[in-house]
PDB file of C-alpha atoms in Angstrom:
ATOM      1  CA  UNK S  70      59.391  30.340 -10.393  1.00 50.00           C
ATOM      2  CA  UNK S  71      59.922  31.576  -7.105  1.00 59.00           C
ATOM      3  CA  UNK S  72      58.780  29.685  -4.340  1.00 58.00           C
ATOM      4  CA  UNK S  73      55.723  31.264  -1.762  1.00 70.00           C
ATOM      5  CA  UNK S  74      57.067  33.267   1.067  1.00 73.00           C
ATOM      6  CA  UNK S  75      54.396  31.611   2.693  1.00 76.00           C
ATOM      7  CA  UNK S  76      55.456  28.292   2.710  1.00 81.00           C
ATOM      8  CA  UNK S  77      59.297  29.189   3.038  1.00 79.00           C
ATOM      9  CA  UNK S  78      58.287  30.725   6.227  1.00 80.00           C
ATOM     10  CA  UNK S  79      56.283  28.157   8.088  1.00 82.00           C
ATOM     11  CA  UNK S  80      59.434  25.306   6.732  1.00 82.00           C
ATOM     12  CA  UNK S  81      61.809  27.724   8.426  1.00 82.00           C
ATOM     13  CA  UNK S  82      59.141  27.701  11.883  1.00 81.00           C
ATOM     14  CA  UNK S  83      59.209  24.101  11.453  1.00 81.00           C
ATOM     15  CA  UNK S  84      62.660  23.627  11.541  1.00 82.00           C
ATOM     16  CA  UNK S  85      63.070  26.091  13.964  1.00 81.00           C
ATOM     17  CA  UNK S  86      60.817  24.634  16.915  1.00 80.00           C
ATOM     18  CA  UNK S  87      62.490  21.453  16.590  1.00 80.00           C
ATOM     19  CA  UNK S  88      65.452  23.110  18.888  1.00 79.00           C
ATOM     20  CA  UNK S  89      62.753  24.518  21.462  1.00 74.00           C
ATOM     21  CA  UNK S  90      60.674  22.597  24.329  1.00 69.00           C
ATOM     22  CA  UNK S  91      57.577  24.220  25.363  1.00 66.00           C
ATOM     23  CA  UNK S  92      55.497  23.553  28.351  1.00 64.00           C
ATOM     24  CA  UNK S  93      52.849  25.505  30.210  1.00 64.00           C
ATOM     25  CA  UNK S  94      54.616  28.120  32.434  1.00 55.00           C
ATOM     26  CA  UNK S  95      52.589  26.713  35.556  1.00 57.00           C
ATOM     27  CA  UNK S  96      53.821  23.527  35.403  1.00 55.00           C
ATOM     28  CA  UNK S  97      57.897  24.263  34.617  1.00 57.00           C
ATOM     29  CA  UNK S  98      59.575  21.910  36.573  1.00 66.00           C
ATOM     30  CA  UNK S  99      62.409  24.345  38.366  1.00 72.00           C
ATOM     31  CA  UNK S 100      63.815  23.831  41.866  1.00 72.00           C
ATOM     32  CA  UNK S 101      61.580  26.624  43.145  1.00 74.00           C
ATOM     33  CA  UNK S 102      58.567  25.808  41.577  1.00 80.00           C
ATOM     34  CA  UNK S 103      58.894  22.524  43.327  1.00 84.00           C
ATOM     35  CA  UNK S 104      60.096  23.927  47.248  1.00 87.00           C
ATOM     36  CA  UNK S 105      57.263  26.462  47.344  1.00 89.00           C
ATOM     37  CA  UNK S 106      54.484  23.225  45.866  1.00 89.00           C
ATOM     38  CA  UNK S 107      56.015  21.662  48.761  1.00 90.00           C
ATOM     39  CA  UNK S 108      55.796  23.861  50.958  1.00 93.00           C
ATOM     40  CA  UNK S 109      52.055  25.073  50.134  1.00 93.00           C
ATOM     41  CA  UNK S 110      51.452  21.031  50.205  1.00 92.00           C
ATOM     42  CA  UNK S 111      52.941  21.040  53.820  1.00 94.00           C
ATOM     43  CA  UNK S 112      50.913  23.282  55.346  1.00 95.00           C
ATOM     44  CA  UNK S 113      47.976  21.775  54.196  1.00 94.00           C
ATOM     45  CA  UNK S 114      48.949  18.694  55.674  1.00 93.00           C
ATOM     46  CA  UNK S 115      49.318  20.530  58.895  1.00 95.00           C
ATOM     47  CA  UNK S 116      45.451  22.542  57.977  1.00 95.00           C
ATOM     48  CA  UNK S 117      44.255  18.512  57.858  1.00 94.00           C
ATOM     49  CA  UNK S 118      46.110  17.341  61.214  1.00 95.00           C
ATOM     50  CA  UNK S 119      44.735  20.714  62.804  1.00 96.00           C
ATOM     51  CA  UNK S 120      41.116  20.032  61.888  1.00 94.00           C
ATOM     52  CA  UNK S 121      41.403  15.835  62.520  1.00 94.00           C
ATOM     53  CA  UNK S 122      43.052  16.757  66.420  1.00 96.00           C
ATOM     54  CA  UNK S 123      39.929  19.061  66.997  1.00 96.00           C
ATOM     55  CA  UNK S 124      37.262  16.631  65.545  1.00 95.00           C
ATOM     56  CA  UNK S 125      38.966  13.660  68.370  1.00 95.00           C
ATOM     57  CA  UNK S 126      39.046  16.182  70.751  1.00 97.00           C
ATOM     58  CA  UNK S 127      34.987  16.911  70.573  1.00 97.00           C
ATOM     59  CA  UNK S 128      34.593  12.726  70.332  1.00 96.00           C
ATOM     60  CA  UNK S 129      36.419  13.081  73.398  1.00 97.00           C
ATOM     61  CA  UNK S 130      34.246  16.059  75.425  1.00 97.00           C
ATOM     62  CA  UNK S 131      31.338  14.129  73.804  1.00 97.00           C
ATOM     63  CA  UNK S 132      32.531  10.668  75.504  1.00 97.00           C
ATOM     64  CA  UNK S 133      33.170  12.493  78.719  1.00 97.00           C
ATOM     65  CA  UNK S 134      29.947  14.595  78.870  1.00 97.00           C
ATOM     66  CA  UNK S 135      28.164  11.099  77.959  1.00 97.00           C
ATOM     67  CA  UNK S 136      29.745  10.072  81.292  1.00 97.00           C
ATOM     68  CA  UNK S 137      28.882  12.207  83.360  1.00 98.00           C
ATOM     69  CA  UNK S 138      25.768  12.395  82.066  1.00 97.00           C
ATOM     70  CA  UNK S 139      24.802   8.523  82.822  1.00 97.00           C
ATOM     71  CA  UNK S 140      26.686   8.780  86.036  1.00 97.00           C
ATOM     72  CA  UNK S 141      24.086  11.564  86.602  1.00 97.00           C
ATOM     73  CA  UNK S 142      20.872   9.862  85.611  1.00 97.00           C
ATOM     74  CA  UNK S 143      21.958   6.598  87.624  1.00 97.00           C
ATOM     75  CA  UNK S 144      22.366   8.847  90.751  1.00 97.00           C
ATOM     76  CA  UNK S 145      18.830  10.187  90.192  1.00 96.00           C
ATOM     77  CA  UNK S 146      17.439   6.943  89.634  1.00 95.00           C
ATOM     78  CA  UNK S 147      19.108   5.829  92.588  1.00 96.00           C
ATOM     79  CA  UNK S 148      17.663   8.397  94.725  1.00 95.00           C
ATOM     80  CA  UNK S 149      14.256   8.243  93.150  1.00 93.00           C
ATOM     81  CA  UNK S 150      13.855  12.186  92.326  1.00 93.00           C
ATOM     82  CA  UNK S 151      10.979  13.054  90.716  1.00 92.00           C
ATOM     83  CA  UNK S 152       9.332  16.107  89.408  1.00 92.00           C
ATOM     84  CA  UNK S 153       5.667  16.228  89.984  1.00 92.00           C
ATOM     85  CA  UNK S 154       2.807  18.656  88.732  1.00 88.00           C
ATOM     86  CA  UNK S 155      -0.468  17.777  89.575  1.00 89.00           C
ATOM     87  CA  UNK S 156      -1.117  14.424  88.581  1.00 91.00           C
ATOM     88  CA  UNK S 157       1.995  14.059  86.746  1.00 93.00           C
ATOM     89  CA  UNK S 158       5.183  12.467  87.534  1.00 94.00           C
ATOM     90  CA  UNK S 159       8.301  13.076  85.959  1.00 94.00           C
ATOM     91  CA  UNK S 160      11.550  11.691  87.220  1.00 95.00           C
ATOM     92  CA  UNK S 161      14.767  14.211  86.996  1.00 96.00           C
ATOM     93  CA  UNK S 162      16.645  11.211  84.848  1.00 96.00           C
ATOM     94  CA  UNK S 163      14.352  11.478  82.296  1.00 96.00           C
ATOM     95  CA  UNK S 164      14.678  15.180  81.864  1.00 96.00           C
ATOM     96  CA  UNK S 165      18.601  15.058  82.785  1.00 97.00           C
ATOM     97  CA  UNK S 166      18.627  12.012  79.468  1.00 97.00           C
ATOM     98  CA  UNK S 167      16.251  14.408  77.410  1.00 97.00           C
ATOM     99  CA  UNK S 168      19.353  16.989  77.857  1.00 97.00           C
ATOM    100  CA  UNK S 169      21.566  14.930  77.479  1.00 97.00           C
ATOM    101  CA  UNK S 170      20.521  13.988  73.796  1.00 97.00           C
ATOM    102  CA  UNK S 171      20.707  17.573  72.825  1.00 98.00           C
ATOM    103  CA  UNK S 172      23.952  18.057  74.068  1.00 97.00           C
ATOM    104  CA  UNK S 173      25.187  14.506  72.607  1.00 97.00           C
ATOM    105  CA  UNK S 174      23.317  16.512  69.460  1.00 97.00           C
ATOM    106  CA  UNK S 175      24.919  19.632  69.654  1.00 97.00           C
ATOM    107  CA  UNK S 176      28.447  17.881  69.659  1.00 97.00           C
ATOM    108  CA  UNK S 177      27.382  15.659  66.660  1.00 96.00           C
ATOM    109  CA  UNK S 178      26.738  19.108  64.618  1.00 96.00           C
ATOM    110  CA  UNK S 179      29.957  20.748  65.465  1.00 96.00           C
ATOM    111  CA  UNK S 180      31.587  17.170  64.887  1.00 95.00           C
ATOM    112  CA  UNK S 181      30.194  16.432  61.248  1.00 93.00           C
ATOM    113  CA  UNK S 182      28.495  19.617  60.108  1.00 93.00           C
ATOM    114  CA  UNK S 183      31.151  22.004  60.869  1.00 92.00           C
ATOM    115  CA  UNK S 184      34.909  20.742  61.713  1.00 94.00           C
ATOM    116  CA  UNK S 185      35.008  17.521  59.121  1.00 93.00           C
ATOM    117  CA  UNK S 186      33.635  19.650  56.560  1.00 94.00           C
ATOM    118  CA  UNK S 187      36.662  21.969  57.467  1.00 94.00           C
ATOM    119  CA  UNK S 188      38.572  19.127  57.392  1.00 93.00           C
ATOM    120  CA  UNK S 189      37.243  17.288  54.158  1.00 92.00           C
ATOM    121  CA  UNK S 190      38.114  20.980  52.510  1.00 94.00           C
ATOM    122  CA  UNK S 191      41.245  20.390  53.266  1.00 94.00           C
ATOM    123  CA  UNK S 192      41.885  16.700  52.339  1.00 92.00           C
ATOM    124  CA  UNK S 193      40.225  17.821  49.050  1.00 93.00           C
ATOM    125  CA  UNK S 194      42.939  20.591  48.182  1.00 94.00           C
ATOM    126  CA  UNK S 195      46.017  18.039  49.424  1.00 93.00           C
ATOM    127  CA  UNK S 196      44.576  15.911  46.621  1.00 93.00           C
ATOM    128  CA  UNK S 197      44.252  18.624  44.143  1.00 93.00           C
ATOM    129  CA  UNK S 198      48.032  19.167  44.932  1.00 93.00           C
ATOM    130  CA  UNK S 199      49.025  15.417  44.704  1.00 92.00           C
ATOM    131  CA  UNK S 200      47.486  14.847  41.723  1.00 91.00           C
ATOM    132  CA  UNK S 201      48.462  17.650  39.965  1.00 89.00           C
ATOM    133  CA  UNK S 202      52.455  17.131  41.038  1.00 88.00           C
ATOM    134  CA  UNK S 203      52.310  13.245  41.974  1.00 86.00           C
ATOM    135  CA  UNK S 204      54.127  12.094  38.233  1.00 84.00           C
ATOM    136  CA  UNK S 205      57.214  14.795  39.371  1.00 84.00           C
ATOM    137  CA  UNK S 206      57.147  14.061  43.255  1.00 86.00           C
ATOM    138  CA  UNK S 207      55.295  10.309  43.478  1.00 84.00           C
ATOM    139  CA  UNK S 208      55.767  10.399  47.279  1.00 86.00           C
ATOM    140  CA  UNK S 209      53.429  13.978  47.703  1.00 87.00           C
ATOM    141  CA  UNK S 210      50.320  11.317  47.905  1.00 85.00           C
ATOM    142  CA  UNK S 211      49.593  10.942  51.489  1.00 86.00           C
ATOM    143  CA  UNK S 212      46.223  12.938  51.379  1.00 86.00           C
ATOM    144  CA  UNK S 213      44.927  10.018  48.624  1.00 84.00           C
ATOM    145  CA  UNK S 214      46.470   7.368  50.839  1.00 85.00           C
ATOM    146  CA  UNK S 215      44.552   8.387  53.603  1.00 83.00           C
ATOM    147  CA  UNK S 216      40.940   9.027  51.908  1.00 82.00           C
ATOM    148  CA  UNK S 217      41.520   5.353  50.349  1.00 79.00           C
ATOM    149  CA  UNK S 218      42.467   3.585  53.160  1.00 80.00           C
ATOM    150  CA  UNK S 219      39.792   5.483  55.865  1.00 81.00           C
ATOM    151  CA  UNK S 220      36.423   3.519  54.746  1.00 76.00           C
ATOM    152  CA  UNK S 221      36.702   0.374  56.058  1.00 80.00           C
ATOM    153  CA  UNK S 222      34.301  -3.620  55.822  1.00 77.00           C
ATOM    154  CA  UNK S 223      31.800  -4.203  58.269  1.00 75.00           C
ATOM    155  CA  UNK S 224      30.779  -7.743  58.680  1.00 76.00           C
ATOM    156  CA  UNK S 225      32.834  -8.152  55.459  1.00 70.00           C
ATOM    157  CA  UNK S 226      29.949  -6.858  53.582  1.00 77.00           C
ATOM    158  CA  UNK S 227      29.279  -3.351  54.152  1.00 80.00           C
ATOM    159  CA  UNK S 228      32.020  -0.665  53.298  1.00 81.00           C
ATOM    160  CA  UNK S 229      31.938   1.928  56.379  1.00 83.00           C
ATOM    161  CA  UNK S 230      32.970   5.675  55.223  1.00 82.00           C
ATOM    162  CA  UNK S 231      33.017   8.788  57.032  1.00 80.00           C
ATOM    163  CA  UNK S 232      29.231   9.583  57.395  1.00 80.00           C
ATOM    164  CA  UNK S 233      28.814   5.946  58.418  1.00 84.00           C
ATOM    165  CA  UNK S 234      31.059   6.361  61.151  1.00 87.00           C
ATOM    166  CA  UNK S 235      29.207   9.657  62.433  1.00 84.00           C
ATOM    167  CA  UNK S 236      26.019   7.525  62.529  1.00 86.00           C
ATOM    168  CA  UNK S 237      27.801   4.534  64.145  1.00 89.00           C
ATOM    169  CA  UNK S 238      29.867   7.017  67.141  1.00 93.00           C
ATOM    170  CA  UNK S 239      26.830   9.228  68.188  1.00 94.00           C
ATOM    171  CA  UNK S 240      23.598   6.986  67.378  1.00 94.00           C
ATOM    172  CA  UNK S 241      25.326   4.345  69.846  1.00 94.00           C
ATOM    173  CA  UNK S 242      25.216   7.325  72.688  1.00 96.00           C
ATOM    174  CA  UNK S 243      21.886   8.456  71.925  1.00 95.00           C
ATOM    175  CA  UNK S 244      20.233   5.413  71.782  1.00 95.00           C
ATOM    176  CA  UNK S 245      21.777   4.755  75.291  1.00 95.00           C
ATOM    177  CA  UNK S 246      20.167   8.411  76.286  1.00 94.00           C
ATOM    178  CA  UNK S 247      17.134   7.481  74.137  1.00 91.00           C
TER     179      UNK S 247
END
């Protein structure tokens, strides 16, 4: 008898994908595909240095507000001004340290709540880039290099990350204002 069309056909498919590669079409690996990963993975390296340079630069208005701040509320002291209603007596230090933690405050929120999560967005998607392209480009990895080597041992003990450090930075200037 004659043999199943059937089966002849899906022998001659067999044989016939033996000469063929296939690969998702996102993940070819052609020269271009690779420049314009590069490329996308460049920028946001430079997203990630943008974001880090502002978050040191508000450490660093925070440090010099702190500053001038105690340099304030020693001259006060020093002077002995007071604010008095009534009965009560309240020296200008105490209100100038009172402002002093909100503004140490304020910094703390733009600091954490609203520049590193800007930048943690974009350490996120530098990962999502290296990870996917890392076994065709092994050196596209500096955005995991960095988030592994950041935390750090305290008292070679406790392992200090990111939030820790926010706690650390600003609770040592507030508990000088406090």
């Amino acid at each position: 008898g004659r043999p199943d069309s059937g089966i002849v056909r899906r022998l001659l498919l067999a044989q016939m994908i033996e000469y063929f590669s296939f690969s998702p079409f996102n993940q070819r690996l052609n020269p271009q595909n690779v420049m314009n990963v590069v490329k996308i993975w460049e920028k946001v390296i430079d997203v990630q240095q943008h974001f880090n340079d502002i978050e040191l630069r508000i450490r660093n208005f925070a440090i010099t507000t702190f500053t001038f701040i105690i340099g304030g509320i020693g001259y006060l002291e020093k002077e002995k001004l007071v604010l008095q209603f009534n009965n009560i007596i309240i020296p200008y230090s105490t209100i100038l340290a009172l402002l002093g933690i909100i503004i140490v405050s304020a910094f703390l929120y733009m600091d954490k709540y609203w520049y590193h999560r800007l930048l943690q967005g974009a350490v996120n998607q530098g990962r999502k880039i290296e990870q996917k392209w890392y076994r065709y480009i092994p050196e596209m990895s500096l955005s995991e290099s960095i988030k592994n080597s950041s935390p750090h041992r305290f008292l070679w003990h406790w392992k200090i990350h990111s939030e820790q450090k926010f706690r650390i930075f600003y609770g040592l200037l507030l508990a000088v204002l406090f």
